[in-house]
Tab-separated table of C-alpha atoms in Angstrom:
chain	number	residue	atom	x	y	z
A	1	MET	CA	-107.775	-37.866	-36.220
A	2	TRP	CA	-104.939	-39.262	-34.603
A	3	VAL	CA	-102.103	-36.286	-32.429
A	4	PHE	CA	-99.374	-37.592	-29.850
A	5	SER	CA	-96.080	-35.533	-31.099
A	6	MET	CA	-93.907	-37.810	-31.069
A	7	ARG	CA	-91.644	-36.783	-33.147
A	8	PHE	CA	-88.402	-36.835	-30.992
A	9	CYS	CA	-89.606	-39.991	-29.644
A	10	CYS	CA	-90.135	-42.123	-32.691
A	11	THR	CA	-92.788	-43.330	-35.320
A	12	LEU	CA	-95.834	-44.423	-33.978
A	13	ALA	CA	-97.243	-47.991	-34.869
A	14	LYS	CA	-100.720	-48.357	-36.297
A	15	VAL	CA	-103.278	-49.801	-33.295
A	16	ALA	CA	-103.974	-53.551	-34.335
A	17	GLY	CA	-105.277	-56.511	-32.783
A	18	ARG	CA	-107.356	-57.320	-29.378
A	19	CYS	CA	-106.034	-57.249	-26.111
A	20	GLN	CA	-105.780	-59.866	-24.557
A	21	SER	CA	-108.213	-59.381	-21.565
A	22	ARG	CA	-107.447	-61.084	-17.167
A	23	GLN	CA	-109.261	-60.689	-14.942
A	24	LEU	CA	-108.372	-60.350	-11.119
A	25	ALA	CA	-109.517	-63.790	-8.973
A	26	GLY	CA	-110.637	-61.722	-5.360
A	27	GLY	CA	-107.871	-58.469	-3.836
A	28	ALA	CA	-105.948	-60.195	-0.480
A	29	GLY	CA	-106.183	-58.073	3.249
A	30	HIS	CA	-103.104	-57.784	4.324
A	31	ARG	CA	-102.747	-59.726	6.839
A	32	ARG	CA	-101.987	-62.427	4.531
A	33	PHE	CA	-100.567	-60.889	1.517
A	34	THR	CA	-97.420	-59.624	2.037
A	35	ALA	CA	-94.652	-59.462	0.247
A	36	SER	CA	-91.086	-62.277	0.736
A	37	SER	CA	-88.720	-61.361	2.916
A	38	ILE	CA	-85.862	-61.817	0.480
A	39	GLN	CA	-86.718	-58.825	-2.585
A	40	PRO	CA	-85.438	-60.263	-5.650
A	41	THR	CA	-83.908	-58.098	-8.305
A	42	PRO	CA	-87.655	-56.232	-10.218
A	43	SER	CA	-88.218	-57.478	-13.416
A	44	PHE	CA	-91.107	-54.978	-12.898
A	45	GLY	CA	-92.109	-50.892	-12.308
A	46	LEU	CA	-96.064	-49.678	-11.324
A	47	LEU	CA	-97.850	-46.291	-12.770
A	48	PHE	CA	-100.329	-45.004	-9.759
A	49	ASP	CA	-103.314	-42.193	-10.716
A	50	ILE	CA	-103.322	-40.160	-8.047
A	51	ASP	CA	-107.466	-39.683	-7.621
A	52	GLY	CA	-110.040	-41.272	-7.749
A	53	VAL	CA	-106.891	-44.693	-6.883
A	54	ILE	CA	-104.891	-42.683	-3.705
A	55	VAL	CA	-107.706	-40.146	-2.802
A	56	ARG	CA	-110.422	-38.725	-4.150
A	57	GLY	CA	-109.732	-34.726	-3.204
A	58	LYS	CA	-107.848	-34.200	-0.274
A	59	ASN	CA	-109.691	-37.332	1.386
A	60	PRO	CA	-107.127	-40.808	0.995
A	61	ILE	CA	-108.869	-43.870	-0.538
A	62	PRO	CA	-109.152	-45.901	2.224
A	63	GLY	CA	-106.515	-49.136	1.725
A	64	ALA	CA	-103.766	-47.303	-0.913
A	65	ALA	CA	-101.497	-46.569	2.599
A	66	GLU	CA	-102.063	-50.143	3.599
A	67	ALA	CA	-101.066	-51.187	-0.261
A	68	PHE	CA	-97.907	-48.995	-0.556
A	69	LYS	CA	-97.047	-50.545	3.131
A	70	LYS	CA	-96.039	-54.418	1.403
A	71	LEU	CA	-94.020	-52.024	-1.411
A	72	VAL	CA	-91.856	-51.112	1.122
A	73	GLY	CA	-88.722	-52.523	1.778
A	74	ARG	CA	-86.739	-53.239	5.870
A	75	ASP	CA	-84.394	-49.278	5.012
A	76	GLY	CA	-88.009	-47.761	3.756
A	77	ARG	CA	-87.781	-47.780	0.495
A	78	MET	CA	-89.999	-48.919	-2.139
A	79	THR	CA	-88.976	-51.600	-2.846
A	80	VAL	CA	-90.189	-52.079	-6.538
A	81	PRO	CA	-89.729	-48.506	-9.176
A	82	VAL	CA	-92.442	-47.665	-9.223
A	83	VAL	CA	-94.158	-43.752	-11.051
A	84	PHE	CA	-97.360	-40.798	-10.034
A	85	VAL	CA	-98.378	-40.343	-13.084
A	86	THR	CA	-101.459	-38.132	-12.523
A	87	ASN	CA	-103.442	-35.724	-15.211
A	88	ALA	CA	-103.470	-33.810	-12.568
A	89	GLY	CA	-101.668	-30.078	-13.149
A	90	ASN	CA	-102.216	-27.202	-10.712
A	91	CYS	CA	-99.484	-27.220	-9.324
A	92	VAL	CA	-95.206	-28.396	-9.721
A	93	ARG	CA	-94.304	-31.599	-8.668
A	94	GLN	CA	-92.356	-31.035	-5.243
A	95	THR	CA	-95.508	-30.568	-3.998
A	96	ARG	CA	-97.546	-32.967	-5.194
A	97	ALA	CA	-94.646	-34.817	-4.085
A	98	MET	CA	-95.107	-33.573	-0.221
A	99	GLU	CA	-98.393	-34.352	-0.361
A	100	LEU	CA	-98.361	-38.053	-2.065
A	101	THR	CA	-95.925	-38.324	1.202
A	102	LYS	CA	-97.755	-37.852	3.646
A	103	VAL	CA	-100.528	-39.550	2.553
A	104	LEU	CA	-99.179	-43.134	1.922
A	105	GLY	CA	-96.470	-42.547	4.800
A	106	VAL	CA	-93.652	-44.466	2.100
A	107	GLU	CA	-91.579	-41.292	1.042
A	108	VAL	CA	-91.896	-39.746	-2.245
A	109	LEU	CA	-89.368	-37.725	-4.891
A	110	PRO	CA	-89.931	-35.074	-7.388
A	111	GLU	CA	-88.940	-37.311	-9.959
A	112	GLN	CA	-91.350	-40.185	-8.955
A	113	VAL	CA	-94.288	-37.443	-9.964
A	114	ILE	CA	-95.491	-36.783	-13.272
A	115	LEU	CA	-97.976	-34.575	-13.734
A	116	SER	CA	-99.551	-33.665	-17.230
A	117	HIS	CA	-98.048	-30.722	-17.817
A	118	SER	CA	-94.146	-32.258	-16.513
A	119	PRO	CA	-93.129	-33.662	-20.739
A	120	LEU	CA	-93.845	-30.343	-21.665
A	121	ARG	CA	-89.360	-29.811	-20.437
A	122	MET	CA	-88.987	-32.540	-23.077
A	123	PHE	CA	-90.539	-29.866	-25.437
A	124	GLN	CA	-87.332	-27.451	-25.548
A	125	GLN	CA	-88.426	-26.102	-28.890
A	126	PHE	CA	-90.627	-23.484	-26.333
A	127	HIS	CA	-88.374	-22.739	-24.200
A	128	ASP	CA	-86.563	-19.754	-25.171
A	129	LYS	CA	-90.374	-18.260	-27.536
A	130	CYS	CA	-92.924	-16.036	-25.918
A	131	VAL	CA	-95.276	-18.677	-24.872
A	132	LEU	CA	-98.832	-18.031	-23.674
A	133	MET	CA	-100.721	-20.173	-20.424
A	134	SER	CA	-103.619	-21.233	-19.509
A	135	GLY	CA	-104.112	-22.568	-15.922
A	136	GLN	CA	-105.021	-22.267	-12.918
A	137	GLY	CA	-101.762	-22.580	-10.085
A	138	PRO	CA	-98.949	-21.112	-9.671
A	139	VAL	CA	-98.700	-20.364	-13.395
A	140	ASP	CA	-95.520	-18.599	-13.203
A	141	GLU	CA	-93.382	-21.225	-10.515
A	142	ILE	CA	-95.027	-23.933	-13.398
A	143	ALA	CA	-93.148	-22.555	-16.497
A	144	ARG	CA	-90.495	-22.129	-14.762
A	145	ASP	CA	-89.930	-25.468	-13.495
A	146	GLN	CA	-90.111	-26.680	-16.779
A	147	GLY	CA	-87.655	-24.750	-18.600
A	148	PHE	CA	-89.944	-21.920	-19.825
A	149	GLN	CA	-88.196	-18.187	-19.865
A	150	ASN	CA	-90.347	-15.986	-21.078
A	151	VAL	CA	-94.180	-16.814	-20.186
A	152	VAL	CA	-97.199	-15.073	-20.346
A	153	THR	CA	-100.182	-15.340	-18.101
A	154	ILE	CA	-103.960	-15.255	-19.128
A	155	ASN	CA	-103.602	-12.141	-16.945
A	156	ASP	CA	-100.373	-10.698	-17.797
A	157	LEU	CA	-102.635	-10.442	-20.681
A	158	ARG	CA	-106.052	-9.282	-19.851
A	159	MET	CA	-103.906	-6.333	-17.849
A	160	ALA	CA	-101.887	-5.489	-21.295
A	161	TYR	CA	-105.294	-5.534	-22.759
A	162	PRO	CA	-107.236	-4.461	-20.728
A	163	LEU	CA	-110.216	-3.454	-23.731
A	164	LEU	CA	-110.442	-6.919	-24.449
A	165	ASP	CA	-112.292	-8.917	-21.684
A	166	MET	CA	-115.229	-7.276	-22.225
A	167	VAL	CA	-117.960	-10.684	-20.558
A	168	ASP	CA	-118.373	-10.234	-17.318
A	169	HIS	CA	-119.385	-6.485	-16.834
A	170	ASN	CA	-119.307	-5.625	-13.226
A	171	ARG	CA	-114.731	-6.096	-14.610
A	172	ARG	CA	-115.426	-3.411	-16.922
A	173	PRO	CA	-112.815	-0.593	-16.480
A	174	LYS	CA	-114.392	2.043	-16.165
A	175	ASN	CA	-111.208	4.041	-16.996
A	176	PRO	CA	-109.182	2.350	-18.842
A	177	PRO	CA	-105.127	2.206	-19.183
A	178	PRO	CA	-104.021	2.861	-21.993
A	179	VAL	CA	-102.724	-0.195	-24.000
A	180	ILE	CA	-99.121	-1.492	-22.748
A	181	GLN	CA	-97.254	-0.883	-25.784
A	182	ASN	CA	-94.011	-2.929	-27.291
A	183	PHE	CA	-95.881	-5.769	-25.754
A	184	PRO	CA	-94.246	-8.778	-27.646
A	185	ALA	CA	-96.471	-10.869	-29.314
A	186	ILE	CA	-97.221	-14.533	-28.031
A	187	GLU	CA	-95.682	-17.585	-29.930
A	188	ALA	CA	-97.507	-20.115	-28.657
A	189	VAL	CA	-100.531	-21.334	-26.481
A	190	ILE	CA	-99.358	-23.421	-23.730
A	191	LEU	CA	-102.917	-24.990	-21.380
A	192	LEU	CA	-102.287	-25.992	-19.517
A	193	GLY	CA	-105.668	-27.453	-17.199
A	194	GLU	CA	-109.097	-25.987	-16.820
A	195	PRO	CA	-108.318	-21.625	-15.939
A	196	VAL	CA	-111.448	-20.384	-12.780
A	197	ARG	CA	-113.057	-17.612	-15.837
A	198	TRP	CA	-113.871	-20.038	-18.691
A	199	GLU	CA	-115.242	-17.008	-20.931
A	200	THR	CA	-111.890	-14.468	-20.229
A	201	SER	CA	-109.563	-17.478	-21.141
A	202	LEU	CA	-112.258	-18.435	-24.184
A	203	GLN	CA	-111.899	-15.153	-25.431
A	204	LEU	CA	-108.770	-14.291	-24.985
A	205	ILE	CA	-106.741	-18.033	-26.083
A	206	LEU	CA	-108.823	-17.061	-29.263
A	207	ASP	CA	-107.595	-13.717	-29.473
A	208	ILE	CA	-104.069	-14.498	-29.652
A	209	LEU	CA	-104.943	-17.396	-32.434
A	210	LEU	CA	-107.274	-15.156	-34.406
A	211	SER	CA	-104.470	-12.162	-34.092
A	212	ASN	CA	-100.685	-14.198	-35.192
A	213	GLY	CA	-99.918	-13.894	-31.709
A	214	ARG	CA	-100.930	-9.870	-31.456
A	215	PRO	CA	-103.965	-9.435	-30.291
A	216	THR	CA	-104.011	-5.811	-31.398
A	217	ALA	CA	-103.339	-6.503	-34.753
A	218	TRP	CA	-106.987	-7.945	-36.218
A	219	LEU	CA	-105.716	-9.631	-39.581
A	220	PRO	CA	-108.235	-9.762	-42.608
A	221	GLN	CA	-107.620	-13.333	-43.295
A	222	VAL	CA	-107.784	-15.314	-40.185
A	223	PRO	CA	-104.152	-16.934	-40.116
A	224	TYR	CA	-103.715	-20.614	-40.914
A	225	PRO	CA	-102.153	-23.253	-39.501
A	226	HIS	CA	-102.773	-20.865	-36.050
A	227	ILE	CA	-100.106	-20.912	-34.005
A	228	PRO	CA	-98.443	-23.355	-31.835
A	229	VAL	CA	-100.982	-24.931	-29.373
A	230	LEU	CA	-99.802	-27.572	-26.462
A	231	ALA	CA	-102.052	-28.649	-24.651
A	232	CYS	CA	-101.781	-30.664	-21.095
A	233	ASN	CA	-104.882	-32.821	-19.443
A	234	MET	CA	-107.499	-34.426	-21.829
A	235	ASP	CA	-109.661	-35.735	-19.611
A	236	LEU	CA	-113.627	-34.857	-20.185
A	237	GLN	CA	-114.817	-36.192	-16.578
A	238	CYS	CA	-112.440	-36.452	-13.134
A	239	MET	CA	-113.282	-37.012	-9.747
A	240	ALA	CA	-112.544	-35.369	-6.250
A	241	GLU	CA	-115.203	-35.301	-3.083
A	242	ALA	CA	-119.186	-35.288	-4.647
A	243	LYS	CA	-120.183	-38.399	-5.859
A	244	ASN	CA	-120.040	-37.377	-9.467
A	245	PRO	CA	-117.130	-36.991	-11.536
A	246	ARG	CA	-117.011	-33.638	-12.399
A	247	PHE	CA	-115.651	-31.186	-15.209
A	248	GLY	CA	-112.336	-31.520	-15.711
A	249	HIS	CA	-109.636	-29.685	-19.097
A	250	GLY	CA	-111.020	-31.505	-21.530
A	251	THR	CA	-114.102	-29.834	-21.341
A	252	PHE	CA	-112.502	-27.357	-21.401
A	253	LEU	CA	-110.577	-28.060	-24.694
A	254	VAL	CA	-114.502	-29.011	-26.203
A	255	CYS	CA	-115.328	-25.303	-25.888
A	256	LEU	CA	-111.975	-23.590	-26.959
A	257	GLU	CA	-112.067	-26.566	-29.884
A	258	THR	CA	-116.071	-25.472	-31.145
A	259	LEU	CA	-115.344	-21.847	-30.411
A	260	TYR	CA	-112.773	-21.995	-33.238
A	261	HIS	CA	-113.927	-23.366	-35.856
A	262	LYS	CA	-117.259	-21.182	-34.997
A	263	LEU	CA	-115.681	-18.300	-35.616
A	264	THR	CA	-113.414	-19.529	-38.214
A	265	GLY	CA	-114.291	-22.614	-40.392
A	266	ARG	CA	-111.180	-24.418	-40.141
A	267	GLU	CA	-110.516	-27.339	-37.477
A	268	LEU	CA	-108.476	-26.084	-34.097
A	269	ARG	CA	-105.383	-28.146	-34.577
A	270	TYR	CA	-102.526	-28.271	-31.820
A	271	GLU	CA	-99.078	-29.227	-31.713
A	272	ALA	CA	-98.958	-32.082	-28.903
A	273	LEU	CA	-101.890	-33.256	-26.586
A	274	ILE	CA	-99.839	-33.899	-23.491
A	275	GLY	CA	-100.541	-36.418	-20.329
A	276	LYS	CA	-102.779	-39.239	-20.707
A	277	PRO	CA	-103.270	-40.965	-22.513
A	278	SER	CA	-101.046	-39.656	-25.162
A	279	MET	CA	-98.372	-41.523	-25.637
A	280	VAL	CA	-95.666	-38.871	-25.514
A	281	THR	CA	-96.769	-39.375	-21.402
A	282	TYR	CA	-96.520	-42.898	-21.098
A	283	SER	CA	-92.786	-42.090	-22.537
A	284	PHE	CA	-92.405	-40.677	-20.417
A	285	ALA	CA	-93.404	-42.301	-17.063
A	286	GLU	CA	-91.470	-45.901	-18.795
A	287	HIS	CA	-88.001	-43.108	-18.828
A	288	LEU	CA	-88.669	-42.314	-15.292
A	289	ILE	CA	-88.913	-45.758	-14.391
A	290	LEU	CA	-85.858	-46.714	-16.019
A	291	GLU	CA	-84.430	-44.367	-13.786
A	292	GLN	CA	-85.737	-45.057	-10.632
A	293	ALA	CA	-84.185	-48.843	-11.614
A	294	LYS	CA	-80.369	-47.607	-12.445
A	295	LYS	CA	-79.788	-45.148	-9.685
A	296	ARG	CA	-81.267	-47.656	-7.787
A	297	GLY	CA	-78.675	-50.806	-8.451
A	298	TRP	CA	-81.157	-52.935	-9.897
A	299	ASP	CA	-79.706	-54.542	-13.303
A	300	ALA	CA	-82.978	-56.444	-14.225
A	301	PRO	CA	-84.633	-55.770	-17.336
A	302	ILE	CA	-88.001	-53.507	-16.810
A	303	ARG	CA	-90.107	-56.566	-18.469
A	304	THR	CA	-93.864	-56.111	-17.662
A	305	LEU	CA	-95.584	-52.438	-16.576
A	306	TYR	CA	-97.822	-52.319	-15.236
A	307	ALA	CA	-99.816	-48.596	-14.953
A	308	ILE	CA	-103.265	-48.974	-12.329
A	309	GLY	CA	-105.380	-46.259	-13.009
A	310	ASP	CA	-109.614	-45.340	-12.198
A	311	ASN	CA	-109.954	-44.158	-15.864
A	312	PRO	CA	-111.103	-46.182	-18.636
A	313	MET	CA	-111.197	-43.071	-20.680
A	314	ALA	CA	-107.997	-42.345	-19.674
A	315	ASP	CA	-106.223	-44.519	-17.606
A	316	ILE	CA	-107.346	-47.311	-19.383
A	317	TYR	CA	-107.320	-46.170	-22.536
A	318	GLY	CA	-103.677	-44.282	-22.627
A	319	ALA	CA	-101.761	-48.224	-21.002
A	320	ASN	CA	-103.070	-50.374	-22.806
A	321	LEU	CA	-102.499	-48.770	-26.616
A	322	TYR	CA	-98.696	-48.004	-25.060
A	323	ASN	CA	-98.865	-52.073	-24.737
A	324	HIS	CA	-99.555	-52.446	-28.611
A	325	PHE	CA	-96.518	-49.599	-28.890
A	326	LEU	CA	-94.696	-51.868	-26.326
A	327	THR	CA	-94.899	-55.263	-28.073
A	328	SER	CA	-95.058	-53.966	-31.124
A	329	ASN	CA	-91.657	-51.727	-32.090
A	330	ARG	CA	-89.694	-53.743	-29.264
A	331	GLY	CA	-90.666	-57.160	-30.175
A	332	LYS	CA	-89.543	-59.693	-27.883
A	333	SER	CA	-86.740	-59.074	-25.171
A	334	GLU	CA	-83.542	-61.581	-25.380
A	335	ASP	CA	-85.463	-63.940	-23.340
A	336	GLY	CA	-87.858	-64.282	-25.095
A	337	LEU	CA	-89.941	-62.833	-22.930
A	338	PRO	CA	-93.251	-59.961	-24.094
A	339	HIS	CA	-92.552	-56.603	-22.604
A	340	SER	CA	-95.723	-55.317	-22.144
A	341	CYS	CA	-98.131	-52.458	-20.744
A	342	ARG	CA	-101.039	-54.337	-18.201
A	343	SER	CA	-104.011	-51.804	-17.667
A	344	ILE	CA	-105.387	-52.767	-13.940
A	345	LEU	CA	-108.765	-50.948	-13.696
A	346	VAL	CA	-109.694	-49.882	-9.512
A	347	CYS	CA	-113.931	-48.831	-8.595
A	348	THR	CA	-113.232	-45.997	-6.225
A	349	GLY	CA	-112.798	-43.553	-9.117
A	350	VAL	CA	-114.256	-42.562	-12.411
A	351	TYR	CA	-115.624	-46.124	-13.341
A	352	GLY	CA	-116.912	-46.407	-9.811
A	353	ASN	CA	-120.108	-46.642	-8.788
A	354	GLN	CA	-120.574	-49.956	-10.464
A	355	GLY	CA	-121.405	-52.091	-7.627
A	356	GLU	CA	-119.364	-56.001	-8.045
A	357	VAL	CA	-116.490	-56.205	-9.949
A	358	PRO	CA	-117.930	-57.053	-13.416
A	359	THR	CA	-116.176	-60.830	-13.817
A	360	ASP	CA	-115.891	-59.949	-16.904
A	361	THR	CA	-112.892	-57.250	-18.413
A	362	ARG	CA	-115.073	-56.213	-21.754
A	363	GLU	CA	-118.025	-55.334	-18.845
A	364	SER	CA	-116.290	-52.328	-18.181
A	365	VAL	CA	-117.524	-51.233	-21.352
A	366	THR	CA	-119.561	-49.034	-20.188
A	367	GLN	CA	-119.603	-45.718	-22.453
A	368	THR	CA	-121.489	-45.931	-26.183
A	369	VAL	CA	-120.788	-41.781	-25.902
A	370	PHE	CA	-117.152	-41.744	-26.104
A	371	HIS	CA	-115.775	-39.149	-23.667
A	372	GLY	CA	-112.244	-39.327	-24.940
A	373	HIS	CA	-110.566	-36.365	-27.004
A	374	ARG	CA	-111.572	-35.134	-30.416
A	375	ASP	CA	-107.750	-36.386	-31.936
A	376	PHE	CA	-108.407	-40.019	-30.397
A	377	ARG	CA	-110.105	-42.737	-31.769
A	378	LEU	CA	-113.200	-45.045	-29.813
A	379	ASP	CA	-111.905	-48.327	-29.927
A	380	PRO	CA	-113.029	-50.865	-27.397
A	381	THR	CA	-110.428	-52.772	-27.197
A	382	LEU	CA	-108.043	-50.083	-25.487
A	383	VAL	CA	-111.286	-49.631	-22.705
A	384	GLU	CA	-110.613	-52.500	-21.871
A	385	ALA	CA	-108.434	-53.311	-18.823
A	386	SER	CA	-106.897	-56.489	-18.194
A	387	HIS	CA	-107.371	-56.211	-15.258
A	388	ILE	CA	-110.860	-54.797	-13.017
A	389	VAL	CA	-110.156	-54.552	-9.723
A	390	LYS	CA	-112.125	-53.336	-6.148
A	391	ASP	CA	-109.300	-50.673	-5.019
A	392	VAL	CA	-105.359	-49.967	-4.953
A	393	GLU	CA	-105.191	-52.583	-2.251
A	394	HIS	CA	-106.150	-55.612	-5.130
A	395	ALA	CA	-104.229	-53.733	-7.524
A	396	VAL	CA	-101.477	-54.550	-5.529
A	397	ASN	CA	-102.122	-57.256	-4.169
A	398	LEU	CA	-101.654	-58.788	-8.124
A	399	VAL	CA	-99.330	-57.222	-9.339
A	400	LEU	CA	-97.131	-59.407	-6.091
A	401	ARG	CA	-98.726	-61.972	-7.313
A	402	GLU	CA	-98.729	-61.873	-10.715
A	403	GLU	CA	-95.150	-61.695	-10.120
A	404	GLY	CA	-93.983	-64.386	-8.259
A	405	TRP	CA	-93.150	-61.921	-5.143
A	406	VAL	CA	-95.481	-63.862	-2.333
A	407	SER	CA	-94.369	-67.148	-1.151
A	408	GLU	CA	-96.893	-69.814	-2.692
A	409	SER	CA	-98.718	-70.555	0.568
A	410	GLU	CA	-99.740	-67.275	0.531
A	411	GLY	CA	-100.302	-67.157	-3.195
A	412	LEU	CA	-103.062	-70.042	-2.676
A	413	GLU	CA	-104.275	-68.891	0.744
A	414	SER	CA	-104.858	-65.686	-1.021
A	415	ALA	CA	-107.117	-66.259	-3.228
A	416	SER	CA	-109.253	-67.711	-1.152
A	417	GLU	CA	-110.387	-65.318	1.103
């Protein structure tokens, strides 16, 4: 089953056909590979993943800052529309923009950052409802930034109903306070990201779902359909400082879905799945790319989006899926060139420890077990990147060469290195 919750955006076309595979012949060093002195009006936009592409945890990946120097003009501003699309979501976009500015040495504006929860601001029908939010970081601030007005956190719920969180014996209240009277009924559950205490969040979220939003009102029959659930970030694994991938929010979702099914015999249903590889996120990213181009006075239509990431099951899958949507639903542009989204896989993150860059993009499909979310299906063509490169600097080199933003002699020199 495919769940994208794009009712308010568009009707999805069926995924059909196979993505055309293209392979980069090799990256080039910053010394020889530079953008032309007179930049044309950009007709393409760049979507950069962050973790595993630009940083590993708090540490910048070598070559990331050098890559972005090639995208900056003499005025210190980027010469192409750029959006950073990450499935991380434990902060507000202003914080992430400041971190990227420091790492890259280029000013990154908040409106250039899409966190896993950023598209929630499009779900205005939930902004005035009483919602339970699970995650970590400044949850209240994140909620306000997305437009939500009536938010209950997991800790709020735990304090209101002190007898519900009983797994950790050391946290069981010896003299529990009385239950807060007139506590509002929860009308929707929003899962921002992996929580800290999984047992607490799993227990309380299930209590809400099984009681139709009132955890002390145990019902004789399980309400179904249950109250709406919106989940951000489906990554089963993510990359940080550790050598191997770590559990992501997708792992928490697997636990929640399994427990709900075990308790009820029914399938947990999502009102929306947000974050890569969701179509909602890529549609939102394209919207921000077009807004940047408009604000900068770039009047050439955006023909191509390049999505650069390290996770085949999130970055590559999502970009290829959106490419199917663009080519199937938008057809050809006025001059006959198709709108497209081309996926570029780097070897510095989840898709790492693979040795040399493979000569065939089909070799990027290394997993026989599907790590994507339950509501998506494995299609080998969707996890096959258009290009595979060593790192983000090689990815930028590739894009500039593909778009003709280097002189012919520079292109020949870089290809021979």
